[in-house]
Short mmCIF file of C-alpha atoms and ligand atoms in Angstrom, two decimals:
data_model
loop_
_atom_site.label_atom_id
_atom_site.label_comp_id
_atom_site.label_asym_id
_atom_site.label_seq_id
_atom_site.Cartn_x
_atom_site.Cartn_y
_atom_site.Cartn_z
CA MET A 22 81.64 -35.34 -9.36
CA ILE A 23 78.92 -36.06 -11.82
CA ARG A 24 77.27 -39.46 -12.18
CA PHE A 25 74.70 -40.32 -14.89
CA ALA A 26 72.70 -43.33 -15.97
CA CYS A 27 69.87 -44.12 -18.35
CA LEU A 28 66.42 -45.67 -17.82
CA GLY A 29 66.01 -46.34 -21.49
CA SER A 30 66.52 -44.50 -24.79
CA GLY A 31 64.64 -44.53 -28.01
CA SER A 32 61.25 -43.79 -29.58
CA ARG A 33 59.55 -46.03 -26.92
CA GLY A 34 60.60 -43.90 -24.03
CA ASN A 35 63.52 -41.93 -22.64
CA GLY A 36 64.82 -41.12 -19.19
CA LEU A 37 68.33 -39.95 -18.12
CA VAL A 38 69.33 -39.64 -14.48
CA VAL A 39 71.99 -36.92 -13.66
CA GLU A 40 73.57 -36.56 -10.26
CA VAL A 41 76.06 -34.17 -8.94
CA GLY A 42 77.65 -34.39 -5.44
CA ASP A 43 80.43 -33.19 -3.30
CA GLY A 44 80.23 -36.10 -0.79
CA ARG A 45 77.93 -34.23 1.57
CA HIS A 46 75.15 -33.03 -0.73
CA THR A 47 73.76 -34.81 -3.71
CA THR A 48 71.43 -33.34 -6.31
CA ARG A 49 69.77 -35.72 -8.60
CA VAL A 50 67.35 -35.09 -11.49
CA LEU A 51 65.51 -37.07 -14.13
CA VAL A 52 65.64 -35.71 -17.73
CA ASP A 53 62.54 -36.71 -19.61
CA CYS A 54 60.21 -39.50 -18.62
CA GLY A 55 58.62 -41.42 -21.43
CA PHE A 56 57.59 -44.38 -19.29
CA ASN A 57 54.52 -44.88 -17.14
CA CYS A 58 54.84 -44.62 -13.36
CA ARG A 59 55.28 -48.34 -12.62
CA GLU A 60 57.80 -48.74 -15.33
CA THR A 61 59.79 -45.62 -14.22
CA VAL A 62 59.82 -46.76 -10.64
CA ALA A 63 61.06 -50.16 -11.72
CA ARG A 64 63.80 -48.67 -13.90
CA LEU A 65 64.89 -46.30 -11.17
CA ALA A 66 65.21 -49.32 -8.88
CA ARG A 67 67.64 -50.94 -11.20
CA LEU A 68 69.89 -47.93 -10.49
CA GLY A 69 69.30 -48.15 -6.71
CA LEU A 70 66.99 -45.16 -6.72
CA ARG A 71 63.55 -44.29 -5.40
CA PRO A 72 61.32 -41.48 -6.81
CA ALA A 73 61.98 -39.52 -3.67
CA ASP A 74 65.62 -39.38 -4.58
CA LEU A 75 64.85 -37.01 -7.44
CA ARG A 76 64.92 -33.17 -6.95
CA GLY A 77 63.39 -32.35 -10.37
CA LEU A 78 62.10 -33.65 -13.68
CA ILE A 79 63.64 -31.68 -16.63
CA VAL A 80 61.87 -31.96 -20.03
CA THR A 81 63.46 -31.55 -23.42
CA HIS A 82 60.24 -31.41 -25.49
CA GLU A 83 56.69 -32.56 -25.75
CA HIS A 84 57.00 -35.78 -27.82
CA SER A 85 55.48 -38.57 -25.85
CA ASP A 86 58.69 -40.68 -25.74
CA HIS A 87 60.04 -37.81 -23.52
CA LEU A 88 56.95 -36.21 -21.88
CA GLY A 89 54.55 -39.18 -21.77
CA GLY A 90 55.11 -40.11 -18.12
CA VAL A 91 56.27 -36.73 -16.76
CA PHE A 92 53.15 -35.21 -15.17
CA ARG A 93 51.64 -38.36 -13.63
CA PHE A 94 54.96 -39.35 -12.16
CA ALA A 95 55.69 -35.81 -10.88
CA ALA A 96 52.22 -35.51 -9.42
CA ARG A 97 52.41 -38.88 -7.62
CA TYR A 98 55.84 -38.24 -6.04
CA GLY A 99 55.64 -34.39 -5.64
CA ILE A 100 58.54 -33.65 -8.02
CA ARG A 101 59.05 -30.30 -9.59
CA VAL A 102 58.93 -30.14 -13.43
CA PHE A 103 61.08 -27.85 -15.63
CA MET A 104 60.37 -27.13 -19.22
CA THR A 105 60.24 -24.30 -21.78
CA HIS A 106 57.09 -22.18 -22.43
CA GLY A 107 56.75 -23.76 -25.82
CA THR A 108 56.83 -27.32 -24.43
CA LEU A 109 54.32 -26.41 -21.70
CA SER A 110 51.97 -24.79 -24.25
CA ASN A 111 51.64 -28.25 -25.84
CA VAL A 112 50.56 -29.91 -22.62
CA ASP A 113 46.89 -30.42 -22.01
CA ALA A 114 45.57 -27.89 -19.42
CA ALA A 115 44.09 -30.60 -17.24
CA VAL A 116 47.45 -32.51 -17.25
CA GLN A 117 49.38 -29.26 -16.55
CA ARG A 118 47.42 -28.78 -13.27
CA LEU A 119 48.83 -32.10 -11.94
CA ALA A 120 52.36 -30.80 -11.09
CA ALA A 121 54.19 -27.62 -10.38
CA VAL A 122 56.07 -26.41 -13.38
CA ASP A 123 59.00 -24.03 -13.52
CA VAL A 124 59.15 -22.45 -16.99
CA ILE A 125 62.75 -22.28 -18.18
CA ASP A 126 64.32 -20.04 -20.84
CA SER A 127 65.82 -21.95 -23.74
CA HIS A 128 69.00 -19.78 -23.54
CA GLN A 129 69.28 -19.20 -19.82
CA SER A 130 71.26 -21.48 -17.43
CA PHE A 131 69.61 -22.29 -14.11
CA ARG A 132 70.45 -24.21 -10.98
CA ILE A 133 68.75 -27.00 -9.00
CA ASP A 134 70.68 -27.02 -5.77
CA GLY A 135 74.25 -28.04 -6.72
CA LEU A 136 73.38 -28.89 -10.35
CA GLY A 137 73.92 -26.29 -13.04
CA VAL A 138 71.64 -26.77 -16.09
CA SER A 139 72.31 -25.02 -19.40
CA PRO A 140 69.56 -25.45 -21.94
CA PHE A 141 70.12 -24.86 -25.66
CA PRO A 142 67.60 -24.85 -28.44
CA VAL A 143 67.79 -27.59 -31.06
CA PRO A 144 66.19 -27.91 -34.61
CA HIS A 145 63.42 -30.53 -34.11
CA ASP A 146 59.77 -30.74 -34.98
CA ALA A 147 58.45 -29.67 -31.63
CA ARG A 148 57.32 -26.28 -30.29
CA GLU A 149 60.39 -25.13 -28.35
CA PRO A 150 62.72 -28.14 -27.97
CA VAL A 151 65.89 -27.91 -25.93
CA GLN A 152 68.76 -30.16 -24.94
CA PHE A 153 71.11 -29.62 -22.02
CA VAL A 154 74.66 -29.34 -20.61
CA PHE A 155 74.80 -30.28 -16.95
CA SER A 156 77.52 -29.17 -14.63
CA ASP A 157 78.73 -29.40 -11.12
CA GLY A 158 80.75 -26.24 -11.46
CA ALA A 159 83.81 -27.95 -12.84
CA LEU A 160 82.81 -30.87 -14.97
CA ARG A 161 80.20 -30.90 -17.82
CA LEU A 162 77.90 -33.50 -19.27
CA GLY A 163 76.34 -32.88 -22.62
CA LEU A 164 73.07 -34.34 -23.90
CA LEU A 165 71.97 -34.15 -27.48
CA THR A 166 69.05 -36.24 -28.95
CA ASP A 167 66.14 -35.32 -31.06
CA ALA A 168 67.97 -32.89 -33.27
CA GLY A 169 67.53 -32.74 -37.00
CA HIS A 170 70.97 -31.28 -37.56
CA ALA A 171 73.74 -29.69 -35.55
CA THR A 172 73.86 -25.91 -35.46
CA ALA A 173 76.87 -23.68 -34.64
CA HIS A 174 75.30 -23.05 -31.30
CA VAL A 175 74.84 -26.73 -30.51
CA GLU A 176 78.53 -27.27 -31.43
CA ARG A 177 79.59 -24.42 -29.11
CA MET A 178 77.59 -25.83 -26.23
CA LEU A 179 78.95 -29.35 -26.55
CA SER A 180 82.59 -28.51 -27.33
CA GLY A 181 84.94 -29.45 -24.53
CA VAL A 182 82.45 -31.46 -22.48
CA ASP A 183 83.73 -34.25 -20.15
CA ALA A 184 80.96 -36.62 -21.16
CA LEU A 185 78.57 -36.80 -24.02
CA VAL A 186 75.27 -38.66 -24.75
CA LEU A 187 74.77 -38.23 -28.40
CA GLU A 188 71.92 -39.20 -30.69
CA CYS A 189 72.70 -41.77 -33.38
CA ASN A 190 69.14 -42.31 -34.57
CA HIS A 191 69.56 -44.08 -37.87
CA ASP A 192 71.70 -45.11 -40.66
CA LEU A 193 70.55 -43.14 -43.59
CA ARG A 194 70.80 -46.10 -46.05
CA MET A 195 68.82 -48.40 -43.74
CA LEU A 196 66.15 -45.67 -43.24
CA GLU A 197 65.83 -45.16 -47.02
CA SER A 198 65.60 -48.90 -47.85
CA GLY A 199 63.62 -49.85 -44.76
CA GLY A 200 59.89 -50.47 -44.34
CA TYR A 201 58.82 -47.03 -43.05
CA PRO A 202 56.23 -45.05 -45.01
CA VAL A 203 57.59 -42.28 -47.16
CA TRP A 204 56.17 -39.43 -44.90
CA LEU A 205 57.86 -40.89 -41.87
CA ARG A 206 61.10 -41.45 -43.57
CA ARG A 207 61.04 -37.74 -44.66
CA ARG A 208 60.21 -36.60 -41.24
CA ILE A 209 63.05 -38.53 -39.59
CA ALA A 210 65.63 -37.45 -42.12
CA SER A 211 64.47 -33.85 -42.35
CA PRO A 212 66.62 -30.97 -40.79
CA TYR A 213 63.95 -30.99 -37.99
CA GLY A 214 64.00 -34.73 -37.48
CA HIS A 215 66.71 -36.87 -35.95
CA LEU A 216 70.58 -37.12 -36.18
CA ASP A 217 71.78 -40.04 -38.29
CA ASN A 218 75.09 -41.77 -37.52
CA ALA A 219 77.05 -39.77 -40.15
CA ALA A 220 75.66 -36.42 -38.91
CA ALA A 221 76.43 -37.36 -35.32
CA ALA A 222 79.93 -38.38 -36.34
CA GLN A 223 80.42 -35.14 -38.24
CA LEU A 224 79.36 -33.11 -35.20
CA LEU A 225 81.68 -35.14 -32.95
CA ALA A 226 84.63 -34.55 -35.25
CA ALA A 227 84.00 -30.87 -35.01
CA LEU A 228 84.02 -30.80 -31.16
CA ASP A 229 86.90 -30.33 -28.79
CA ARG A 230 87.12 -33.85 -27.38
CA SER A 231 90.19 -33.36 -25.27
CA LYS A 232 88.37 -33.84 -22.00
CA LEU A 233 85.89 -36.58 -23.15
CA GLN A 234 85.75 -39.40 -20.58
CA HIS A 235 82.44 -40.98 -21.68
CA LEU A 236 80.72 -41.12 -25.10
CA VAL A 237 77.34 -42.86 -25.32
CA ALA A 238 75.27 -43.26 -28.54
CA ALA A 239 71.55 -42.72 -27.73
CA HIS A 240 68.03 -42.78 -29.25
CA LEU A 241 68.95 -45.56 -31.74
CA SER A 242 66.13 -46.68 -34.04
CA HIS A 243 65.20 -50.39 -33.73
CA GLN A 244 64.55 -50.70 -37.38
CA ASN A 245 67.00 -48.37 -38.96
CA ASN A 246 70.16 -48.68 -37.04
CA THR A 247 72.44 -51.15 -35.18
CA ALA A 248 74.68 -50.53 -32.14
CA GLU A 249 77.65 -51.62 -34.28
CA MET A 250 77.04 -49.17 -37.03
CA ALA A 251 76.54 -46.24 -34.48
CA ARG A 252 79.74 -47.30 -32.65
CA MET A 253 81.71 -47.50 -35.93
CA ALA A 254 80.60 -44.12 -37.15
CA LEU A 255 81.47 -42.40 -33.81
CA ALA A 256 84.69 -44.30 -33.32
CA GLN A 257 85.96 -43.16 -36.65
CA ALA A 258 85.15 -39.49 -35.90
CA ALA A 259 86.68 -39.62 -32.48
CA GLY A 260 89.64 -41.82 -33.33
CA CYS A 261 88.85 -44.25 -30.51
CA ASP A 262 88.06 -47.96 -30.14
CA PRO A 263 84.38 -48.73 -31.05
CA GLY A 264 84.23 -50.82 -27.84
CA TRP A 265 84.84 -47.75 -25.72
CA ILE A 266 81.65 -46.18 -26.88
CA GLY A 267 78.56 -46.88 -24.80
CA ILE A 268 75.04 -47.62 -26.13
CA ALA A 269 71.91 -46.24 -24.47
CA ASP A 270 69.56 -49.18 -25.00
CA GLN A 271 65.77 -48.88 -25.28
CA ASP A 272 65.14 -51.43 -22.55
CA ALA A 273 68.29 -51.55 -20.46
CA GLY A 274 69.35 -47.92 -20.81
CA PHE A 275 72.80 -47.89 -19.36
CA ALA A 276 74.34 -48.28 -15.84
CA TRP A 277 75.96 -45.56 -13.81
CA ARG A 278 78.92 -43.78 -15.36
CA GLU A 279 81.04 -41.41 -13.35
CA ILE A 280 82.84 -38.23 -14.48
CA ARG A 281 85.78 -37.24 -12.23
ZN1 LIG B 316 62.62 -38.79 -28.98
ZN1 LIG B 317 61.27 -35.77 -30.41
#
């Protein structure tokens, strides 16, 4: 069984809890930590968790909304950190010394106890950004945020997953007519920026969705998107009811979801 829940999602901080268990053993990790220690502890508590319940902290890339709280939290609670060489090379040397880091290969699956983790590279304006598919050996949870566009490899990795957390960063028209400065608009919309609703929907339409039990839209922009627009775009692509699609909220994240 896989359970997953979210501490918060968006440019002001991210954190996803993934848990696998067979009834006797449970392995639980936190993916990214863009919140300070106090905030992270409080958000974990909403899910009934303490820091000691985490076996690892897996990082997607060095942007502060994902990495900002990682080292201090890992140091304080003695949690192992996993990240690519490129991500680590962007971490200040003094900060690196705070916690034990396992360097991961962006193409090589690894295990943390009962949890299988398959990283895959994504096009994003960071040094060596990855996203992940998590598995308990039978079921698979896919995570994709902070990707400028979907590649054939991304598509292969996410096809046939049992649950998917998928970036719907912005609506292109809202971004273009919104108040962001031109350079920032260009960055977000570039092939190394963020997935907009239409691009996320296009990727979703191309995936094998036959096993999909959960679909959650994530990393929504406060200014340039709405939950309704993200839901509508994905629902159209998946041929499902918009109400079935979850939203990873910046403040509330989302509550536990279970894949069986
Ligand atoms: Zn981000
Ligand atoms: Zn990023």
